[in-house]
Tab-separated table of C-alpha atoms in Angstrom:
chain	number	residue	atom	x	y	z
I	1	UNK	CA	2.281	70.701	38.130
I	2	UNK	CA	4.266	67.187	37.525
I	3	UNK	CA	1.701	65.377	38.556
I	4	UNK	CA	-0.576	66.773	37.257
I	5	UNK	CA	0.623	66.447	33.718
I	6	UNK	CA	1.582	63.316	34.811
I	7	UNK	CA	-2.077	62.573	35.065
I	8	UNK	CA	-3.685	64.194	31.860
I	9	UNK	CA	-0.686	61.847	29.672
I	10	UNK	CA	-2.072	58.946	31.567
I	11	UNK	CA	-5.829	59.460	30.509
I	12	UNK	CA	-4.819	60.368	26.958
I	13	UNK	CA	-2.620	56.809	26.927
I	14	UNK	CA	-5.430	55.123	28.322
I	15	UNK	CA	-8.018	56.821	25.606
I	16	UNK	CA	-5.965	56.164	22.347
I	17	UNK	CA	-3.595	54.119	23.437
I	18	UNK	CA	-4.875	51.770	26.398
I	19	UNK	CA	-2.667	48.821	24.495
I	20	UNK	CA	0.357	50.396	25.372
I	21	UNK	CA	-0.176	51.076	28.960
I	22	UNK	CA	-0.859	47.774	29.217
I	23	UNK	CA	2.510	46.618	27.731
I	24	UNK	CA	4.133	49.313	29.997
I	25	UNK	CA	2.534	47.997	33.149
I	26	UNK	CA	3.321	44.403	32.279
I	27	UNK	CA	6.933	45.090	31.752
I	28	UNK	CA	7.039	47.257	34.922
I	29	UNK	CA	8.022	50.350	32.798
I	30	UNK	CA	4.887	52.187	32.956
I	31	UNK	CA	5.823	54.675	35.515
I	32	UNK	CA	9.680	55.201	34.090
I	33	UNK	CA	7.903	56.034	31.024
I	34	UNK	CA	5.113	58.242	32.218
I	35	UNK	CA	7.878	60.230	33.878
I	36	UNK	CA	9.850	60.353	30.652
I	37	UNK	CA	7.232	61.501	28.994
I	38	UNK	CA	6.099	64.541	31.664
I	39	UNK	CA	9.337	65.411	32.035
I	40	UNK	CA	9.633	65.901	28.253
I	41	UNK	CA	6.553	68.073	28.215
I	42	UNK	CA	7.901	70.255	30.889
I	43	UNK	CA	11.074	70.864	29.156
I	44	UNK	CA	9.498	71.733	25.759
I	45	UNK	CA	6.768	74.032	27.851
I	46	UNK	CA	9.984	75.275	29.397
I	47	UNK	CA	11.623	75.961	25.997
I	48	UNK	CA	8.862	77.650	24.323
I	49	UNK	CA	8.285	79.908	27.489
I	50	UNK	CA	4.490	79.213	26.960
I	51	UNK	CA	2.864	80.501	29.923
I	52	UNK	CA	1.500	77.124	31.465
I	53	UNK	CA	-2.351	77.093	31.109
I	54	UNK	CA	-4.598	74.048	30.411
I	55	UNK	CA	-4.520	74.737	26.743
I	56	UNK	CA	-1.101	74.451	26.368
I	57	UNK	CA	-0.262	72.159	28.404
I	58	UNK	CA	-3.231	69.340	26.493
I	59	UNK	CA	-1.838	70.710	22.851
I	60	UNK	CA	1.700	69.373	24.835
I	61	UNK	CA	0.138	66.130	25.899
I	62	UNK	CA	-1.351	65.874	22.238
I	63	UNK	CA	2.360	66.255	20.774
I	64	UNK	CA	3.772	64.050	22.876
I	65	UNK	CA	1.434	61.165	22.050
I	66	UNK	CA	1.114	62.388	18.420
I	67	UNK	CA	4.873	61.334	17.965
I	68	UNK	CA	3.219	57.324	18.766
I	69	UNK	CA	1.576	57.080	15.335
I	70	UNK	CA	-2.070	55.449	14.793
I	71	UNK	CA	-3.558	53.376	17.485
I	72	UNK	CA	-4.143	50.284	16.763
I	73	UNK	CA	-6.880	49.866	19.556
I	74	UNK	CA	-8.781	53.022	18.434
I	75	UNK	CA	-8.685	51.461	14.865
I	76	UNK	CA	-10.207	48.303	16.424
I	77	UNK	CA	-12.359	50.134	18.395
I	78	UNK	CA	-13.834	52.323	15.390
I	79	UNK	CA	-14.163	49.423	13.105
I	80	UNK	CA	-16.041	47.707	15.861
I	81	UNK	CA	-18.522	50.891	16.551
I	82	UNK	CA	-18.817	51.664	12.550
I	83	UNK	CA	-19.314	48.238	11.528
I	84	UNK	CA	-20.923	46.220	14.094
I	85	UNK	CA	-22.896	48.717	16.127
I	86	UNK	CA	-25.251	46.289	17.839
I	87	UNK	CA	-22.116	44.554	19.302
I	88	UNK	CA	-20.545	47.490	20.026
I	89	UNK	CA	-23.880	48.958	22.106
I	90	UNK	CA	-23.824	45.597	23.780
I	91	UNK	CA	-20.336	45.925	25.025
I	92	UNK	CA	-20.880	49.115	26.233
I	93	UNK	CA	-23.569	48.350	28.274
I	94	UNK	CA	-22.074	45.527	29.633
I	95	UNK	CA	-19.046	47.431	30.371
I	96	UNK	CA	-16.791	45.040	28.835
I	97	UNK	CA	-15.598	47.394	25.937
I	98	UNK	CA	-12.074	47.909	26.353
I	99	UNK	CA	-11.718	44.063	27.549
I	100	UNK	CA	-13.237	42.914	24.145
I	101	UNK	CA	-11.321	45.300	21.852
I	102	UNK	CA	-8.051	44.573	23.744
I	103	UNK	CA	-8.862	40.653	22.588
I	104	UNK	CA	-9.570	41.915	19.516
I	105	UNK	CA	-6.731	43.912	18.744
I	106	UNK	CA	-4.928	40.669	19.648
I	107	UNK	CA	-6.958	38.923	16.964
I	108	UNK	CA	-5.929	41.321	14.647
I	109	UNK	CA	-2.306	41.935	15.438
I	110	UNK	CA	-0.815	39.768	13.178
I	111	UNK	CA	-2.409	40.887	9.872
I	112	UNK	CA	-2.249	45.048	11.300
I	113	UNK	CA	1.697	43.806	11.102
I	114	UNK	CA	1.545	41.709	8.080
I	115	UNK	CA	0.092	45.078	6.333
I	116	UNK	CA	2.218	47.390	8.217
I	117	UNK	CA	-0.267	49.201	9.754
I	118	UNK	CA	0.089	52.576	10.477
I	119	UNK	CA	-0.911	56.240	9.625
I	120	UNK	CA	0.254	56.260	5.743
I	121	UNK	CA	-1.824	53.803	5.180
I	122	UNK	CA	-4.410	53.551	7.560
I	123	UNK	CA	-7.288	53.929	5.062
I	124	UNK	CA	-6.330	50.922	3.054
I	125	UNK	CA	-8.803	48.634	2.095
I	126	UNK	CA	-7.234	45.803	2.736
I	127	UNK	CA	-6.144	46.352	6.025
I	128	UNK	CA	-10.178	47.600	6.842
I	129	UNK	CA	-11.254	43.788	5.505
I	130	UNK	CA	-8.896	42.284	7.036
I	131	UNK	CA	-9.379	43.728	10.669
I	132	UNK	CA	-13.616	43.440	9.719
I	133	UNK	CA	-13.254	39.734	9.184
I	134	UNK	CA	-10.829	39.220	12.457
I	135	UNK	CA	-13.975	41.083	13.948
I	136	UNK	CA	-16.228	38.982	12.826
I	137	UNK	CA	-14.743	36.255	13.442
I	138	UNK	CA	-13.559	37.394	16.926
I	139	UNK	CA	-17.765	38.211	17.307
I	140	UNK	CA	-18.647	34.658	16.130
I	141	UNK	CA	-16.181	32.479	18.126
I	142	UNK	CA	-15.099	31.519	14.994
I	143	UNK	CA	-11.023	32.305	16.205
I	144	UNK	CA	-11.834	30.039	19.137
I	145	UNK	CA	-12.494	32.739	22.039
I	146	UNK	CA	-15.171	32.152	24.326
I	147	UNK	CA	-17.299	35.419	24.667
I	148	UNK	CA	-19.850	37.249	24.378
């Protein structure tokens, strides 16, 4: 059962919040933390008695990466499918999506912390224009990366 929830935390991480796995993995914490985490979710299934089924144990998953806030990366990666859909289709075919939206999440970390992104203000305008135009620019080569 460990490893299994184990597993379903690691493909939620990696679907909302692939830019912290890959701060875990660099800093060699990733599987301290993925136990953490499990061993967390078994204690609260524990705790509520909820008979373990698949339902409960994703709504556990959910709560557990819930507690993380707004992704930044899905942010990127909506404002990239929303707003430049060509792009994004082009990506996807090439199967270079998550590469390019990791680079641009680092194109757009300093103004998402500038603004203090996060999810009370998610749905600010200026932190949507700002991440568009580090997009855009990210798109054009205009911040100096060599792509696309």
């Amino acid at each position: 059962m460990k490893e299994v929830l184990k597993k379903m935390l690691w493909v939620q991480l990696n679907h909302s919040y692939p830019e912290l796995l890959l701060q875990l993995h660099q800093s060699g914490r990733l599987t301290a933390y993925l136990d953490e985490r499990t061993e967390e979710i078994m204690e609260q299934l524990a705790l509520e008695n909820t008979q373990v089924n698949y339902a409960a144990v994703v709504e556990s998953v959910k709560a557990s990466t819930a507690r993380l806030g707004r992704s930044a990366y899905r942010y990127v990666y909506l404002t990239l499918k929303e707003d430049f859909p060509r792009e994004f289709e082009e990506m996807c075919t090439s199967g270079l999506l998550a590469y390019h939206v990791m680079n641009m999440l680092g194109a757009c970390q300093e103004v998402m912390n500038t603004l203090a992104f996060g999810k009370e203000n998610e749905d600010e305008r200026a932190i949507r224009y700002a991440v568009i135009e580090r997009v855009h620019n990210y798109l054009s080569g205009a911040d100096g990366w060599q792509h696309l």
